[in-house]
Coordinates of C-alpha atoms in Angstrom, one line a residue:
X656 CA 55.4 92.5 127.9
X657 CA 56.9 89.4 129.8
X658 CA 54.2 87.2 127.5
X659 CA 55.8 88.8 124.4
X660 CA 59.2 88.8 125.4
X661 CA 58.9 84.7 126.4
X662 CA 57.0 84.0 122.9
X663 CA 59.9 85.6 121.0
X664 CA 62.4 83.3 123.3
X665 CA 60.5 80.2 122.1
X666 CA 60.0 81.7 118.4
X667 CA 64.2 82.1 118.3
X668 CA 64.2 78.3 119.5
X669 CA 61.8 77.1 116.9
X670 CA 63.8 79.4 114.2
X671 CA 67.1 77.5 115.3
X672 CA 68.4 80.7 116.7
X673 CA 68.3 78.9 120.1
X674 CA 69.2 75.9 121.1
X675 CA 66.4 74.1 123.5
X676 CA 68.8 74.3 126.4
X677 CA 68.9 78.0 126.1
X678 CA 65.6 78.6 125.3
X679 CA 65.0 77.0 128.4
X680 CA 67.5 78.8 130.7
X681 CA 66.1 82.1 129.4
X682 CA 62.5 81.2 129.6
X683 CA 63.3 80.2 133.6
X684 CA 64.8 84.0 133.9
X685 CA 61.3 84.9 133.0
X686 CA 60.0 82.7 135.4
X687 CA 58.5 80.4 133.7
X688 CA 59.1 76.6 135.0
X689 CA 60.0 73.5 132.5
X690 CA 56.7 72.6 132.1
X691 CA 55.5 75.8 130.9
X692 CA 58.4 76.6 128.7
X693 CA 58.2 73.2 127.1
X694 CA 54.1 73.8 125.9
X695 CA 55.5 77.7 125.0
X696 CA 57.9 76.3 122.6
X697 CA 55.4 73.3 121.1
X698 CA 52.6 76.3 120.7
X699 CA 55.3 78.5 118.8
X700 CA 56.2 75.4 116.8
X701 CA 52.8 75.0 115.6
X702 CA 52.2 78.1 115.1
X703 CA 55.1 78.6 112.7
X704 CA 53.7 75.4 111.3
X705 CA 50.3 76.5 110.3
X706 CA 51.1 80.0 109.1
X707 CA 50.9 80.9 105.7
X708 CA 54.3 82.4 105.1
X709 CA 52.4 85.9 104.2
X710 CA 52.6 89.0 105.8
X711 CA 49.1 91.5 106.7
X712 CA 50.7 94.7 106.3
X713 CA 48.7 97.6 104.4
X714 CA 51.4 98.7 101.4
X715 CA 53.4 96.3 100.1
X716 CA 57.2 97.4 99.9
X717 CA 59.0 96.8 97.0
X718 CA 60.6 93.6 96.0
X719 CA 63.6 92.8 97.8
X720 CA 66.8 90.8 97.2
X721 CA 68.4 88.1 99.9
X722 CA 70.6 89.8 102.5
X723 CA 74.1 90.5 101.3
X724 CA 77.3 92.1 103.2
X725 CA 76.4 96.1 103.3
X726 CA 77.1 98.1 105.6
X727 CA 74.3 99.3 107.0
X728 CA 71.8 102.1 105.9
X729 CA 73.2 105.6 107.5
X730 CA 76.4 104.2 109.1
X731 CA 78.4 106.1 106.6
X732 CA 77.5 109.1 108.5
X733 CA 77.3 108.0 111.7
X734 CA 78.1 110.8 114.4
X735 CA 79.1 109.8 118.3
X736 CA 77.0 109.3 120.7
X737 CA 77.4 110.9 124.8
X738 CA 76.1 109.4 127.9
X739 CA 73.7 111.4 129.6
X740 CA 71.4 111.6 132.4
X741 CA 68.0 113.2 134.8
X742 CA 65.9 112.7 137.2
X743 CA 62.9 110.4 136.4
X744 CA 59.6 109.3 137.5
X745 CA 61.2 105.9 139.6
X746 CA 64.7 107.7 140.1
X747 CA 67.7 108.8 137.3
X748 CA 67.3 107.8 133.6
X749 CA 70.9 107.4 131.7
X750 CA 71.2 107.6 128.0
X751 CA 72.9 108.0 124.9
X752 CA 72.7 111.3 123.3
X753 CA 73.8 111.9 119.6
X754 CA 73.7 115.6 118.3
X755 CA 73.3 116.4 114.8
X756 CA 75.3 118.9 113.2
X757 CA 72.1 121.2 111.8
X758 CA 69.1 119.7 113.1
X759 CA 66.4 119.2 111.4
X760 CA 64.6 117.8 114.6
X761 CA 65.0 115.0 117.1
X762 CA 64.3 111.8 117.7
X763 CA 63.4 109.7 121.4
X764 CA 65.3 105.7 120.1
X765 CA 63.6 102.6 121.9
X766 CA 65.5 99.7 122.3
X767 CA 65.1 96.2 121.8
X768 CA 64.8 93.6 124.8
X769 CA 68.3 93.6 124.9
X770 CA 68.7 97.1 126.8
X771 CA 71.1 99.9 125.4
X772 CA 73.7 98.2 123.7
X773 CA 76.4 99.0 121.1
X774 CA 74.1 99.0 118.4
X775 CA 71.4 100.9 119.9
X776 CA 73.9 103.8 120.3
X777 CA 74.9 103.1 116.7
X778 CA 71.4 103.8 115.6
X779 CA 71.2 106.7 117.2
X780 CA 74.5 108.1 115.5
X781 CA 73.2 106.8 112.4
X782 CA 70.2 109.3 112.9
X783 CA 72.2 112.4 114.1
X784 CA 74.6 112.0 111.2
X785 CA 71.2 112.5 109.2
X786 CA 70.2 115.3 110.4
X787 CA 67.9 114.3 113.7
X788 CA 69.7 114.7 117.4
X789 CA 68.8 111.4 118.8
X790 CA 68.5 110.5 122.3
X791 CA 68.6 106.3 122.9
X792 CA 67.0 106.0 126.5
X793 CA 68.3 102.9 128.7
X794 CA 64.9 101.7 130.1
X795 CA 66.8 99.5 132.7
X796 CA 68.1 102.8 134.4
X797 CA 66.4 101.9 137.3
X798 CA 67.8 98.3 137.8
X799 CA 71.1 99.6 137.4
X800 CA 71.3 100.4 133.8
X801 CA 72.2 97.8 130.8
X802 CA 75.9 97.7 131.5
X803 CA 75.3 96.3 135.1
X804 CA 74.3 92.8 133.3
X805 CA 77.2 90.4 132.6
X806 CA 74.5 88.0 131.1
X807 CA 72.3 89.9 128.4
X808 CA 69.5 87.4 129.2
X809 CA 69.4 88.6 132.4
X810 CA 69.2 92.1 131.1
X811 CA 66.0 91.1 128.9
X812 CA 64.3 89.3 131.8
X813 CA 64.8 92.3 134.1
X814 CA 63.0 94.5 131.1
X815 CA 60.4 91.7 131.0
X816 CA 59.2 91.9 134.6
X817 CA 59.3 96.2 134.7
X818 CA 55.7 97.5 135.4
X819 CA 54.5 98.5 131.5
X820 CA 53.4 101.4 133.0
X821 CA 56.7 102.2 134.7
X822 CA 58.5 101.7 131.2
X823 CA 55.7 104.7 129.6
X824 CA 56.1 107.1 132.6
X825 CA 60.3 106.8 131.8
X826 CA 59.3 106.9 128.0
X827 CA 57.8 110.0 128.6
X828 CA 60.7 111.3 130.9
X829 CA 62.5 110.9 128.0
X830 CA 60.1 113.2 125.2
X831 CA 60.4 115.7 128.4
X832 CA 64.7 115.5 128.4
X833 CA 64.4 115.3 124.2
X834 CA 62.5 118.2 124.6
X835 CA 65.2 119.9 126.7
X836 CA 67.9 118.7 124.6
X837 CA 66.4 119.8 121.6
X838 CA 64.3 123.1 122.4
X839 CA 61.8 124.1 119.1
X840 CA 62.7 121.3 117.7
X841 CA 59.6 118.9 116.3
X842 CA 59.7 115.5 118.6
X843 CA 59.6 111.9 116.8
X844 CA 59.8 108.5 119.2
X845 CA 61.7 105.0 116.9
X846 CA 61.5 101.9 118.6
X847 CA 62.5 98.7 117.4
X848 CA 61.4 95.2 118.6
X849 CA 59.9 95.7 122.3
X850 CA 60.8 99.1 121.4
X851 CA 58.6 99.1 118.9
X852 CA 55.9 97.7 121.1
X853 CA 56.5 100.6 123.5
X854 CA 56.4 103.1 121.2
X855 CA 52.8 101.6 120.3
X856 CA 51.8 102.1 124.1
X857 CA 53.2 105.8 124.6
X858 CA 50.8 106.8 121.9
X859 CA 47.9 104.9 123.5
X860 CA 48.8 106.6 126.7
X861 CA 48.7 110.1 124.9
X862 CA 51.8 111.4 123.6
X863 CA 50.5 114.9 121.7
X864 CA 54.4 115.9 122.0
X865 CA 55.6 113.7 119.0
X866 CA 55.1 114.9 115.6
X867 CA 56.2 111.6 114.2
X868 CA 56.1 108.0 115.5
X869 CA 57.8 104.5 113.9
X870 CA 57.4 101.6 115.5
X871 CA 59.9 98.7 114.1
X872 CA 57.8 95.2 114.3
X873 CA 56.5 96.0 117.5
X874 CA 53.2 94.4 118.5
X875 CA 50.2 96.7 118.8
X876 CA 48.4 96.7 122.6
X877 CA 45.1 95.4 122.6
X878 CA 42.2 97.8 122.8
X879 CA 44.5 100.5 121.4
X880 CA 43.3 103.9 121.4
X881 CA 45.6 106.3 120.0
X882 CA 42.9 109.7 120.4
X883 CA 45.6 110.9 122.8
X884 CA 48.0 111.0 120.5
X885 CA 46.6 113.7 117.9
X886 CA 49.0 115.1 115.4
X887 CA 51.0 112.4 115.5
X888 CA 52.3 111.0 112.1
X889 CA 52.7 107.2 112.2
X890 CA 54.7 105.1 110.0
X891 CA 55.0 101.5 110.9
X892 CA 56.8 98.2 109.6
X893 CA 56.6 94.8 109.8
X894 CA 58.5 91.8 108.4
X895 CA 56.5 89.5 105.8
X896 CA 57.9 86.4 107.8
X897 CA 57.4 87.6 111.1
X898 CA 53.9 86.2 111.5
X899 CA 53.3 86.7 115.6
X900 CA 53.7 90.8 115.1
X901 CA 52.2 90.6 112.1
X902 CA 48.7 89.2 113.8
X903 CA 48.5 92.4 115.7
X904 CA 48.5 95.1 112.5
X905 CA 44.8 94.8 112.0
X906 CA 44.7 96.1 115.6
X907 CA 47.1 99.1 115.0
X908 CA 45.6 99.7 111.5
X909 CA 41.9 100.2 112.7
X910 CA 42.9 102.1 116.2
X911 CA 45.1 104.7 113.8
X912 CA 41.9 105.1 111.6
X913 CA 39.0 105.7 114.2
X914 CA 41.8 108.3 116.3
X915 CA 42.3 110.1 112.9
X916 CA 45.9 110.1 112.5
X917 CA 47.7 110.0 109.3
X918 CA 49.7 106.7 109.0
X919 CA 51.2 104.5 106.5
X920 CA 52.1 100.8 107.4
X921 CA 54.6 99.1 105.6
X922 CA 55.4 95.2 105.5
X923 CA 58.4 94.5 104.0
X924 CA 58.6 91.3 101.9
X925 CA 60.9 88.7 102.5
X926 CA 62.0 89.8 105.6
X927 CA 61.5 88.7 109.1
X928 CA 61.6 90.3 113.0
X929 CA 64.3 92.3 113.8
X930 CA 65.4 92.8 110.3
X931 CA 66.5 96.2 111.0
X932 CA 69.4 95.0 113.4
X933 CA 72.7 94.4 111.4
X934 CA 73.8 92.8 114.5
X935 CA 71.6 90.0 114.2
X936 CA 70.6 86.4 112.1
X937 CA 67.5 88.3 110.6
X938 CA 69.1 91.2 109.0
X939 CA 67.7 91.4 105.4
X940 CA 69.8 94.6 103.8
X941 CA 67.1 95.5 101.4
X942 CA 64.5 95.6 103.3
X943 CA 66.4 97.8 106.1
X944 CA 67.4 100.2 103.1
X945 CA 63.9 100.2 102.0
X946 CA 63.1 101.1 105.4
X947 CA 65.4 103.3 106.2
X948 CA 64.9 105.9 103.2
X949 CA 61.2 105.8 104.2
X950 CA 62.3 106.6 107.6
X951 CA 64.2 109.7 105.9
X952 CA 61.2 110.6 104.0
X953 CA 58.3 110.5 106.2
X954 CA 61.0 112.6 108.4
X955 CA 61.5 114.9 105.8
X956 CA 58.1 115.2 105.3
X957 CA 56.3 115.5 109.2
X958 CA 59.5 116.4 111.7
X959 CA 61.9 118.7 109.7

């Protein structure tokens, strides 16, 4: 995770998101001295150089438009969220819990590397007002929870150096309190960014709990094996432009085939990373309204 987390510091830089200064500062967070940062950053560059602008996902979405002012998909039913908290694996999980008003089932939110911030909780509002409770876990619980960082870099360096087995025990401390939250309710597991990479690695840990699974541009594991996992319905998106996550579809596509499960994965074109978040530079408005309807389908279709 800390190897991901430190590429997508140098790819912000190269995208002119960062400037080199910060890249820098954020890269040392991490750990990783000037040199290091310095050939980081020139491998990103070339990278982004060489690619072919294209993305490898399995169905094409349909054609999009530039990002305009929207607000975004679900928002206009957005329902509050409540902190709550248990006992976990490495001591007490917090979280923000959003109950729908008739659920149709619930939903376990993974954050980005930024922790559980304002638009995590958002999200999770924007899925309760849809129908599915949704419970948005603060994986840096055990360092003192998101809100104890004044500098959010710090925050995301903190999440780059926890254990990736630590951050799958609390994911699954979290299915359990879903679970308890939501009793006979079927389970799904959203996670965006890292999130999305974590959500990736529950199911190759063995998560038979979830009905459904989407992973937002999240980069597979290697060696994935998802046989764990059966039952398991897996929708997954990428960004056409986003050509480090995209690398590692191949690897999810073919580990989702040999365990059996049924899965559709989705690149949406013109878009890049993290254009789910309406927070952020990337945000491309079609292609989260594309994604977000398929989000309510597959839902419709596998959870409710």
């Amino acid at each position: 995770m800390q190897r991901y987390i430190a590429e997508e510091i140098a790819t912000d830089h190269v995208d002119g998101l960062l400037s080199r200064r910060e890249a820098l500062r954020r890269l040392a967070l991490l750990g990783i001295g000037a040199g290091a940062a310095s050939a980081l950053i020139a491998a990103c560059s070339d990278k982004k150089a060489a690619a072919p602008g294209a993305g490898t996902g399995t169905t094409a979405a349909p054609s999009g438009t530039a990002p305009v002012v929207a607000p975004p998909p679900g928002s206009e039913h957005t329902l509050p969220t409540a902190p709550v908290n248990w006992a976990g694996p490495q001591g007490e999980l917090e979280a923000a819990y959003s109950q729908a008003v008739a659920p149709l089932g619930a939903v376990l939110i993974v954050h980005e590397n930024k922790g559980l911030n304002d638009w995590v909780r958002s999200v999770a509002g924007r899925f309760a007002g849809s129908g599915y409770s949704a419970l948005a876990i603060d994986l840096l619980s055990p360092q003192g929870g998101t809100g104890s960082f004044t500098d959010p870099a710090a925050a995301t360096a903190a999440l780059a150096k926890i254990p990736a087995a630590d951050l799958v025990a609390n994911l699954k401390s979290g299915v359990d309190e879903l679970g308890r939250l939501a009793p006979g309710q079927k389970l799904a597991a959203v996670g965006f960014c890292m999130g999305g990479g974590l959500v990736w690695q529950l199911l190759a840990a063995g998560e038979p709990r979830l009905a459904a699974a989407v992973p937002f541009y999240g980069p597979a594991p290697e060696n994935a094996d998802f046989a764990g996992s059966k039952g398991v319905a897996v929708l997954g998106f990428y960004g056409a432009l986003d050509d480090r996550v995209n690398a590692t579809e191949p690897v999810a596509k073919a580990a989702l085939e040999k365990a059996g499960l049924v899965h559709e994965l989705v690149t949406e074109p013109d878009a890049n990373h993290a254009f789910f978040n309406d927070t952020g530079e990337r945000y491309h408005a079609a292609a989260a309204a594309d994604a977000w309807q398929r989000v309510q389908d597959w839902f419709g279709k596998y959870l409710s």
